[in-house]
Short mmCIF file of C-alpha atoms in Angstrom, two decimals:
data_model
loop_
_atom_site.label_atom_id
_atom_site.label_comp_id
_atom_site.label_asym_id
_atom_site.label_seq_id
_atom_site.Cartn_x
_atom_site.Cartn_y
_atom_site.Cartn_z
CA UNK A 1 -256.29 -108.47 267.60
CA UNK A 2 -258.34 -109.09 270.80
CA UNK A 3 -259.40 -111.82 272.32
CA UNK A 4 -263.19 -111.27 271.07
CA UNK A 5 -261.73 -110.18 267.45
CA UNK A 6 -260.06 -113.31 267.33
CA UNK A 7 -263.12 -116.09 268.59
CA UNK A 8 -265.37 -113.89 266.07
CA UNK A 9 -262.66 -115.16 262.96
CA UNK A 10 -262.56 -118.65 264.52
CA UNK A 11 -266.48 -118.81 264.63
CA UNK A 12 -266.56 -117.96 261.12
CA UNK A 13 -264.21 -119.86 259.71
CA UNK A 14 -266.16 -122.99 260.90
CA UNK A 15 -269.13 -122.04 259.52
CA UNK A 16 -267.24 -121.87 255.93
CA UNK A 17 -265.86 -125.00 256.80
CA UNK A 18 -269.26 -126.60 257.57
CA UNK A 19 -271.35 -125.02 254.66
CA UNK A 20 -268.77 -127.08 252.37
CA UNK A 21 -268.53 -130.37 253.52
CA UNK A 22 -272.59 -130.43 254.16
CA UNK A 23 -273.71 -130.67 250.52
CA UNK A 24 -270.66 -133.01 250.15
CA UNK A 25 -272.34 -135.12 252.48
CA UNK A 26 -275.42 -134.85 251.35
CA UNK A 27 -274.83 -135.74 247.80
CA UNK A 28 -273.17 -138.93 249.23
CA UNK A 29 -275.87 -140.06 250.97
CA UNK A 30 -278.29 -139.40 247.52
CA UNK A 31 -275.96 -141.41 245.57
CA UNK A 32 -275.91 -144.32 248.13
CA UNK A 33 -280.05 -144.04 248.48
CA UNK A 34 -280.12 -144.49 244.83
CA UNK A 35 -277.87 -147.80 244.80
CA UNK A 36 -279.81 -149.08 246.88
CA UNK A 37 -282.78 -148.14 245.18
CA UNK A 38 -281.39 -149.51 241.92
CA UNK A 39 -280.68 -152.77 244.02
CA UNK A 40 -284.07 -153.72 245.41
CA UNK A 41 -285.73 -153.82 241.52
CA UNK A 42 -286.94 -157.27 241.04
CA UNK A 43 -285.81 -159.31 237.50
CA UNK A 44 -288.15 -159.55 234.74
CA UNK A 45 -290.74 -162.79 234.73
CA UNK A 46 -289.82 -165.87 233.59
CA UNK A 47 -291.31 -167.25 230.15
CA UNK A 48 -293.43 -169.62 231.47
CA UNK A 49 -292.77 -173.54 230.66
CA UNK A 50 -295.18 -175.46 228.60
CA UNK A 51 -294.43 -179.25 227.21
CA UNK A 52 -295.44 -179.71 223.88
CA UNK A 53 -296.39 -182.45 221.57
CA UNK A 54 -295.01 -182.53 217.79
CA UNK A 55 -297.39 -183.47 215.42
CA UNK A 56 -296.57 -186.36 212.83
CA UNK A 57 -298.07 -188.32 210.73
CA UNK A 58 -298.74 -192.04 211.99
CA UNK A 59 -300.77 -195.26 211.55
CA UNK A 60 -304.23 -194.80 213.38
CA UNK A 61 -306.43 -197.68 214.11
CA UNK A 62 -310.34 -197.45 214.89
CA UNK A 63 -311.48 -200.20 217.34
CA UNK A 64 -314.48 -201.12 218.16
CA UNK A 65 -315.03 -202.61 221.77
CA UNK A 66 -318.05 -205.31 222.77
CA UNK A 67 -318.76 -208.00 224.28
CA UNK A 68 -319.68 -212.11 222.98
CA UNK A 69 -320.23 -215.47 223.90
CA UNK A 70 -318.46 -218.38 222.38
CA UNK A 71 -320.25 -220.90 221.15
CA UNK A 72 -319.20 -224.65 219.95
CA UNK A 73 -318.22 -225.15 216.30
CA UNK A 74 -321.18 -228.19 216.06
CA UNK A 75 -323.62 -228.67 218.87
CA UNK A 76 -325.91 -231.54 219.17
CA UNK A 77 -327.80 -233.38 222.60
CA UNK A 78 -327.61 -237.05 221.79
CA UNK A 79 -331.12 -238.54 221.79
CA UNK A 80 -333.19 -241.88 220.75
CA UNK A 81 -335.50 -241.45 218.18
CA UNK A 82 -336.65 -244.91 219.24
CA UNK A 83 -338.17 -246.10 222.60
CA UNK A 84 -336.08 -249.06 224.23
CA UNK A 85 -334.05 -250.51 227.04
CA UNK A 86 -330.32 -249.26 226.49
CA UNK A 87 -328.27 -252.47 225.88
CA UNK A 88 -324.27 -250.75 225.50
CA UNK A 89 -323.01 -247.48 226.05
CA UNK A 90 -320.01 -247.05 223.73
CA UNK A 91 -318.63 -244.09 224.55
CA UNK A 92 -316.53 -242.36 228.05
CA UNK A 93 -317.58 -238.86 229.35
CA UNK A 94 -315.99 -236.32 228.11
CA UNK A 95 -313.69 -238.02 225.60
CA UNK A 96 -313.71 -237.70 222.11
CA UNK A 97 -315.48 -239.64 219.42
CA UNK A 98 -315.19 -239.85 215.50
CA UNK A 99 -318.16 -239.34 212.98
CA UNK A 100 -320.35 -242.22 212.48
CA UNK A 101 -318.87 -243.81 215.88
CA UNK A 102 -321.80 -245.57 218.08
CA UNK A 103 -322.43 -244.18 221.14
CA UNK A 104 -325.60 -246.15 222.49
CA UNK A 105 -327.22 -249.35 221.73
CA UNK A 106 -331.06 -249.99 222.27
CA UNK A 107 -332.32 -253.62 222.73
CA UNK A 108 -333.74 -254.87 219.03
CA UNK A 109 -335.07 -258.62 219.78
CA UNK A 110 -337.84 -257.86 218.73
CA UNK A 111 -337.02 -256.11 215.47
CA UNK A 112 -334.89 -258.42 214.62
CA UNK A 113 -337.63 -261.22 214.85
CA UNK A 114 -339.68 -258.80 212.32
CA UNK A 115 -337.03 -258.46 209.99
CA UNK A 116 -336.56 -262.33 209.50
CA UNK A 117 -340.20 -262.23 209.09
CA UNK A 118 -341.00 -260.04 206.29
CA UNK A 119 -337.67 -261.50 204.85
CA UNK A 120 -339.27 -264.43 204.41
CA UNK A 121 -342.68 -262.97 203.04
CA UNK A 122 -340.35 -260.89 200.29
CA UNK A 123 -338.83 -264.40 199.63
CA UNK A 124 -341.93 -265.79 198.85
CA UNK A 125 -343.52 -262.97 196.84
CA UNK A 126 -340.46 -262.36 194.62
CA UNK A 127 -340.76 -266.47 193.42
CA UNK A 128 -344.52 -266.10 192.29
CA UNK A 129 -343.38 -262.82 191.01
CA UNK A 130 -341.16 -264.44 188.71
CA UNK A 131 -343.65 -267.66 187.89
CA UNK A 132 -346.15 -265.56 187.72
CA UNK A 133 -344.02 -263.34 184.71
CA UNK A 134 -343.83 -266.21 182.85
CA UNK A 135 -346.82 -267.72 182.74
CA UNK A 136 -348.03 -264.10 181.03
CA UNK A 137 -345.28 -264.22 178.52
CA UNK A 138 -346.60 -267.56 177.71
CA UNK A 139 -350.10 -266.09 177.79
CA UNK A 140 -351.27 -268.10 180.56
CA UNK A 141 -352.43 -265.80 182.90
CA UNK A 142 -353.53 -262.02 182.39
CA UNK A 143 -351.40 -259.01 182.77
CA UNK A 144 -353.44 -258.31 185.88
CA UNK A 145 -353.19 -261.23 187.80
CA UNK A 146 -349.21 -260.26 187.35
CA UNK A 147 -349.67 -256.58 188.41
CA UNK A 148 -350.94 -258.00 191.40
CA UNK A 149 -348.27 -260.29 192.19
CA UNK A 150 -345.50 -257.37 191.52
CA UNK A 151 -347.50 -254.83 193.46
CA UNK A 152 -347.64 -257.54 196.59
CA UNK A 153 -343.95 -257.73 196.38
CA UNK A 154 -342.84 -254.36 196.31
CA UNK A 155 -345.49 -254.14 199.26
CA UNK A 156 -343.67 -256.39 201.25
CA UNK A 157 -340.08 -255.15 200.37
CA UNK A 158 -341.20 -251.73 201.49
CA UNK A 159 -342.11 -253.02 204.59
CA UNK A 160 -339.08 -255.03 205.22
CA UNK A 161 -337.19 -251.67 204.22
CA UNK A 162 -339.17 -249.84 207.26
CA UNK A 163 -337.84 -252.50 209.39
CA UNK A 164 -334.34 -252.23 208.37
CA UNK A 165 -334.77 -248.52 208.78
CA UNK A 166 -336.23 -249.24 212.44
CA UNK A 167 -333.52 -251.36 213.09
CA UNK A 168 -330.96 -248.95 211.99
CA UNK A 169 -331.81 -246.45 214.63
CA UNK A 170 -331.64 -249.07 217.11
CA UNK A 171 -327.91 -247.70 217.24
CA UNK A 172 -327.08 -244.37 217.88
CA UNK A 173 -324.16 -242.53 215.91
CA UNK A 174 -322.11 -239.60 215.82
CA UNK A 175 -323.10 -237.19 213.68
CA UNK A 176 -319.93 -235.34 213.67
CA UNK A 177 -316.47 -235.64 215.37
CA UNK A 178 -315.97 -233.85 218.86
CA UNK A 179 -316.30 -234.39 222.45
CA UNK A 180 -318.78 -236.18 224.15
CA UNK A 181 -320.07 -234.34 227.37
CA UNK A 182 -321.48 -235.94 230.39
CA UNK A 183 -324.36 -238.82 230.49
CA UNK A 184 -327.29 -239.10 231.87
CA UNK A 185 -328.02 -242.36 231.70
CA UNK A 186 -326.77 -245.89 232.54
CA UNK A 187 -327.10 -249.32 230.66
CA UNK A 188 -330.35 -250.85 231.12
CA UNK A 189 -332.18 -247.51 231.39
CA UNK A 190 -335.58 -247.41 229.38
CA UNK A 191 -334.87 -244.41 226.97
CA UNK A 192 -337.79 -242.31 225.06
CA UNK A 193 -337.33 -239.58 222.05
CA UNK A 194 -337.45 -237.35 225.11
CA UNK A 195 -334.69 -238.55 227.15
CA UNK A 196 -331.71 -236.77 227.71
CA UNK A 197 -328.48 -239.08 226.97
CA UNK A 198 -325.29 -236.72 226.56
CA UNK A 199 -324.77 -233.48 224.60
CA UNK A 200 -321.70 -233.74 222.01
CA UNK A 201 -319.83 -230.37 220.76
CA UNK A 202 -317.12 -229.89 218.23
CA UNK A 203 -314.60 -227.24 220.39
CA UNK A 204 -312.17 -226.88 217.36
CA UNK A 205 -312.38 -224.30 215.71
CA UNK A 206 -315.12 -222.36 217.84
CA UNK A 207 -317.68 -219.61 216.86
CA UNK A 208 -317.92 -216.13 219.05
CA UNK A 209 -321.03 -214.26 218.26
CA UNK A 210 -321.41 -210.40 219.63
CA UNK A 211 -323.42 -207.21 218.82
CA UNK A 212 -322.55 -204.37 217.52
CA UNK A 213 -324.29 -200.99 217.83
CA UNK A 214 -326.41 -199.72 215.01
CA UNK A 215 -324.26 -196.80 213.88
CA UNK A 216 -321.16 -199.22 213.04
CA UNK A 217 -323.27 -201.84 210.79
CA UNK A 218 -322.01 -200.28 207.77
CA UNK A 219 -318.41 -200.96 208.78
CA UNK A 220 -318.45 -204.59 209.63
CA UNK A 221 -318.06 -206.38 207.13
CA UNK A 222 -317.04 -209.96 205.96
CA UNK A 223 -313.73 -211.39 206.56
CA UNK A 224 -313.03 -208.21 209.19
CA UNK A 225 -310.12 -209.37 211.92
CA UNK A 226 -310.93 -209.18 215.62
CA UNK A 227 -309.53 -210.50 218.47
CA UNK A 228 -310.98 -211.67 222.26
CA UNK A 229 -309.72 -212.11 225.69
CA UNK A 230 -311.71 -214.50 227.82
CA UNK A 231 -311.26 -214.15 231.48
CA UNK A 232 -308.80 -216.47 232.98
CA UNK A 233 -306.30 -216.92 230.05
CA UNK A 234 -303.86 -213.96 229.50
CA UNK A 235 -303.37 -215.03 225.77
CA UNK A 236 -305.04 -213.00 223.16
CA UNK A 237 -307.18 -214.92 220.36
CA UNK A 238 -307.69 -213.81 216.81
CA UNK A 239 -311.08 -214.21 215.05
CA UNK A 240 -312.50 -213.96 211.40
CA UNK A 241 -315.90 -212.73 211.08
CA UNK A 242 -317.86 -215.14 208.80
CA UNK A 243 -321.11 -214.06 209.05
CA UNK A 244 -323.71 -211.28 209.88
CA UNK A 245 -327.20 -211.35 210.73
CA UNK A 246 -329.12 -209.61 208.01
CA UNK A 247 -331.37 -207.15 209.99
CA UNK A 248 -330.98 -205.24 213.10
CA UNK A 249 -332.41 -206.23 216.30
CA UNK A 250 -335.52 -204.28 216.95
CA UNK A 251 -334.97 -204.32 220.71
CA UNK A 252 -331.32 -203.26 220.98
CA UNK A 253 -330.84 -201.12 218.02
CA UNK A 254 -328.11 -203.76 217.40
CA UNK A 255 -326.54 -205.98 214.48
CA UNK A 256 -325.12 -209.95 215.46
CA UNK A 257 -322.19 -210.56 213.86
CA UNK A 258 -320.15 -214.17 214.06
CA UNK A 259 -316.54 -214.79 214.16
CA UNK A 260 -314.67 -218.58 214.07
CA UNK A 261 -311.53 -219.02 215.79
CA UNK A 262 -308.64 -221.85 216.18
CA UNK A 263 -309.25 -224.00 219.74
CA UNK A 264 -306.25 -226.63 218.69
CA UNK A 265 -305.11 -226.35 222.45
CA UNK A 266 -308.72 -226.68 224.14
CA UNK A 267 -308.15 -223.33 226.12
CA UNK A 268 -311.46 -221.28 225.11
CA UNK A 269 -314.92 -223.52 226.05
CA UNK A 270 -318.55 -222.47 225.13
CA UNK A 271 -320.62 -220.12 227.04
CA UNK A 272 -317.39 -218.21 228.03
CA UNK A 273 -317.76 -214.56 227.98
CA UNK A 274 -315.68 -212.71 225.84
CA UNK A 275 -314.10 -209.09 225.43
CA UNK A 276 -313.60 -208.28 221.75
CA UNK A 277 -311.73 -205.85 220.01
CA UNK A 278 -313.21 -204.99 215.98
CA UNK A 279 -310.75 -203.03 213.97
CA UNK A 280 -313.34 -201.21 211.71
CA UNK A 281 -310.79 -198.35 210.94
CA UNK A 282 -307.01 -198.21 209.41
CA UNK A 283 -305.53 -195.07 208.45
CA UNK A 284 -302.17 -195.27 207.43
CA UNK A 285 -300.52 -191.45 207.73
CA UNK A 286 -303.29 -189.54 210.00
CA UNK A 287 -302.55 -186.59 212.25
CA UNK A 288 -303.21 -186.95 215.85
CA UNK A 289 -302.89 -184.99 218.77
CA UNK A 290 -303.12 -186.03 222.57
CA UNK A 291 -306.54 -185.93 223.54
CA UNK A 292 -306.22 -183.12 226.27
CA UNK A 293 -305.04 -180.81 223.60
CA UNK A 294 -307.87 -180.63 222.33
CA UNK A 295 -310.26 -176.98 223.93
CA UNK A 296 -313.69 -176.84 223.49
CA UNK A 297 -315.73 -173.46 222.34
CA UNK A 298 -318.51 -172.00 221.21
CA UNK A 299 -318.77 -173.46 217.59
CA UNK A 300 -316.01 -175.31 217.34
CA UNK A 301 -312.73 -176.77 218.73
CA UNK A 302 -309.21 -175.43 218.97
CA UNK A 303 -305.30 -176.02 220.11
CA UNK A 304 -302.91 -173.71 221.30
CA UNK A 305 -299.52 -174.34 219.29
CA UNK A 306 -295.80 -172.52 219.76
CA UNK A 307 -294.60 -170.38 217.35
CA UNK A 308 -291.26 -168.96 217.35
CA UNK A 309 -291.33 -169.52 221.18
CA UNK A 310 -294.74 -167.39 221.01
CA UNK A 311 -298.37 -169.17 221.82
CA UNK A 312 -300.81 -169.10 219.12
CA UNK A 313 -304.72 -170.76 218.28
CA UNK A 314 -305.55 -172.83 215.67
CA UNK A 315 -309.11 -173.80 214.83
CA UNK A 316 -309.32 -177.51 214.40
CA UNK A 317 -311.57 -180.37 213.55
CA UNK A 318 -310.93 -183.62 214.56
CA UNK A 319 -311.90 -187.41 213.54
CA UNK A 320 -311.33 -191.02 214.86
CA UNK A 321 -310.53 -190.62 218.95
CA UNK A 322 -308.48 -193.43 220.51
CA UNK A 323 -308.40 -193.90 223.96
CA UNK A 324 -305.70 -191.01 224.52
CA UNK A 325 -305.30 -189.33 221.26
CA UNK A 326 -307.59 -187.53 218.49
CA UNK A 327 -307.17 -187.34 214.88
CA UNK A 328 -307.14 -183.97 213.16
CA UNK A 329 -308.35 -183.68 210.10
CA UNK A 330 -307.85 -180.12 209.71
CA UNK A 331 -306.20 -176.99 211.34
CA UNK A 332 -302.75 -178.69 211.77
CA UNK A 333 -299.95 -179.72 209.69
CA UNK A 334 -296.77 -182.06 210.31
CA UNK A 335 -294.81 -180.55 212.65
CA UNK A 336 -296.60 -178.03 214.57
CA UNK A 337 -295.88 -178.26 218.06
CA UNK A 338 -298.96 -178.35 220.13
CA UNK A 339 -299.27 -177.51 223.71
CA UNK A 340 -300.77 -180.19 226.20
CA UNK A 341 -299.21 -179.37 229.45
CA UNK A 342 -299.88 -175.68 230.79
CA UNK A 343 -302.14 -174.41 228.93
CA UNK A 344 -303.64 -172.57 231.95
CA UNK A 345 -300.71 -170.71 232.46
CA UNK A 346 -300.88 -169.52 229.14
CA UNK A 347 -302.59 -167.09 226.47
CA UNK A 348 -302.45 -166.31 223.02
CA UNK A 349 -299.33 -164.17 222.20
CA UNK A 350 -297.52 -165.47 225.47
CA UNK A 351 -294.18 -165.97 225.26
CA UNK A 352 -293.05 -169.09 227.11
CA UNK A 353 -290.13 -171.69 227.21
CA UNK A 354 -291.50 -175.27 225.69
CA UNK A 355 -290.11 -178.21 225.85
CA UNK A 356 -291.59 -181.58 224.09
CA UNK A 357 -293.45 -184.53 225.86
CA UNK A 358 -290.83 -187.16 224.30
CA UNK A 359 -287.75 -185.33 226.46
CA UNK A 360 -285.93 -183.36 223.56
CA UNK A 361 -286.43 -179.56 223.37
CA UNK A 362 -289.14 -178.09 222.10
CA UNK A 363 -289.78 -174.94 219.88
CA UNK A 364 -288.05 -171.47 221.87
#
C-alpha cells in the first residue's frame, strides 16, 4: 500500500473512532444536565404554624365596674339648740365618745333660778289643790272653784316641765357612739342654734354609695357582693349592698345603689373615692374563647378552628365579654381547638401545624 493509500485508512479510521465516542459524550453530559436539574427543585411549603386555644367549659364571672364615695355609718354636726356662753367642753378632737356622753356645757344660772321658781309655785298649787278637794267632798265649795284650782296646777307643772326641758338642753349629748372631729369653738364662746361646734361620725362599719348605668338596674339586686379599692391602701374591701334608690336619675340615666362595709381597723375614711367591682353575673360551666378569636362579618361573627390539622369556620354567637375572653353561646363545643394566633396566615381548608397557647401540642 502507498503512502497516500495508507493516510486515506488512517483518516478514516478516526472518523469511526470519533462518530462513537461523540454521542457517548453527549449522552453524558444530558444525564449530568438533568441531575442537576433534578437538584435545584425547591421542597414543598411548610404547613404554616398557628397556636390554638382549646375550648372548655369554666366558671365565668360578669363584673360590673364604677365608681363611689364612702360615706360615714352615722353623721351628725354637733350644735346648740340653745343660745349661751359655753361653760365645759367634755370631749378631745378627734377621739372617740360613747352614746349619751356630754360633749358641751352651756351656762344655766339663770334657768336654774326659774326652775326653783315655778317649783315653788307647783308646791303651792298642788296644797290648795288638795284642800281645795276636800272641802268639795265635804260640799263646801263647788266643783268649779276646784276645776280651777286643778287646772292652775297642772298650769304651773307644765311650765316647770318646759323649764326642765330647757334645762336639759343646756347639755349637749352624743347621739350615737363614734368619733368626734375637730372643734370650732373654745370655752367661754357665746354659742347660737347656728354655730358650728364639731361634726361627730360613726367610721365602723361605713356606707359606699355608687351608680350604676341604666341597662344593669335589673341585675342589682339586694344583698349582691362587691368589693372596692380606695387609693392608697393595696388591700381589697368587700361590701354588701343594702339598699337601692327606687327610681332612676333623670339626669344620668343612672340607678344609686348603697353598700356597708367593716372599718374595724380605721383604714377607709369618708369622702374617699372608691373603685368598685359588682359581680352581677355567675355562670358556672360557660364556653369562652380569647377575645381576639373572635372575626367580625357581615351578619354575624365567626372563628376559625383546626380540624384534623385542616382550618375550618364556624359561625358563632357570643355572650358575657371579660376583659380578655368572650363567652360563646353557640357555634362551639368542648374541645374544639380555636385559632388565635395566625390567623392571617391562614384560610379555610389550609393545612397548617398548630400548637396550643398553654405549651402542649395542639391538633395536627
Amino acid at each position: 500500500m502507498t503512502a497516500v493509500g495508507r493516510l486515506t485508512a488512517f483518516a478514516l479510521f478516526s472518523l469511526a473512532v470519533a462518530a462513537v465516542a461523540v454521542p457517548r459524550i453527549l449522552s453524558s453530559d444530558s444525564r449530568a444536565g438533568r441531575q442537576d436539574s433534578q437538584s435545584s427543585t425547591p421542597p414543598p411549603p411548610r404547613a404554616p404554624t398557628v397556636i390554638v386555644h382549646t375550648v372548655r367549659p369554666e366558671q365565668l364571672v360578669e363584673r360590673l365596674a364604677t365608681t363611689g364615695t364612702l360615706r360615714a355609718n352615722e353623721q351628725v354636726e354637733i350644735s346648740s339648740e340653745l343660745s349661751g356662753k359655753v361653760a365645759q367642753l367634755r370631749f378631745q378632737e378627734g377621739s372617740p365618745v360613747a352614746r349619751g356622753q356630754v360633749l358641751l356645757k352651756i351656762e344655766a344660772g339663770e334657768l336654774e333660778t326659774q326652775r326653783q321658781r315655778a317649783l315653788h309655785r307647783v308646791e303651792l298649787a298642788r296644797r290648795r289643790e288638795a284642800r281645795e278637794q276636800k272641802l268639795v267632798a265635804d260640799g263646801l265649795i263647788s266643783s268649779q272653784e276646784y276645776d280651777f284650782a286643778r287646772t292652775n296646777l297642772d298650769v304651773l307643772e307644765s311650765e316647770l316641765a318646759l323649764v326642765d326641758a330647757q334645762l336639759e338642753k343646756t347639755e349637749i349629748r352624743a347621739p350615737f357612739s363614734g368619733i368626734v372631729g375637730l372643734r370650732f369653738i373654745s370655752p367661754g364662746a357665746y354659742v347660737t342654734p347656728q354655730t358650728r361646734i364639731a361634726s361627730l361620725q360613726d367610721l365602723d362599719p361605713m356606707k359606699v354609695d355608687f351608680s350604676v348605668p341604666e341597662r344593669y338596674a335589673s341585675r342589682v339586686q339586694l344583698g349582691q357582693r362587691l368589693d372596692l379599692q380606695v387609693a392608697g391602701l393595696e388591700e381589697r374591701f368587700e361590701a354588701e349592698i343594702y339598699a337601692i334608690e327606687p327610681s332612676v336619675e333623670a339626669t344620668t340615666r343612672s340607678l344609686v345603689v348603697r353598700a356597708r362595709l367593716q372599718n374595724r381597723q380605721g383604714f377607709l375614711r369618708p369622702g374617699a373615692f372608691a373603685d368598685i367591682s359588682v359581680i352581677i353575673a355567675r355562670i358556672e360551666e360557660a364556653l369562652t374563647v380569647p377575645s381576639v378569636a373572635i372575626i367580625p362579618e357581615l351578619g354575624g361573627k365567626k372563628v376559625l378552628i383546626v380540624e384534623d390539622g385542616i382550618v375550618a369556620s364556624r359561625p358563632v354567637e357570643t355572650g358575657i365579654r371579660t376583659e380578655a375572653t368572650v363567652e360563646i353561646t353557640a357555634g362551639l363545643n368542648a374541645n374544639d381547638q380555636v385559632i388565635i394566633r395566625g390567623l392571617e396566615a391562614v384560610n379555610v381548608g389550609t393545612v397548617v401545624d398548630a400548637r396550643s397557647d398553654t405549651g402542649s401540642p395542639g391538633a395536627h
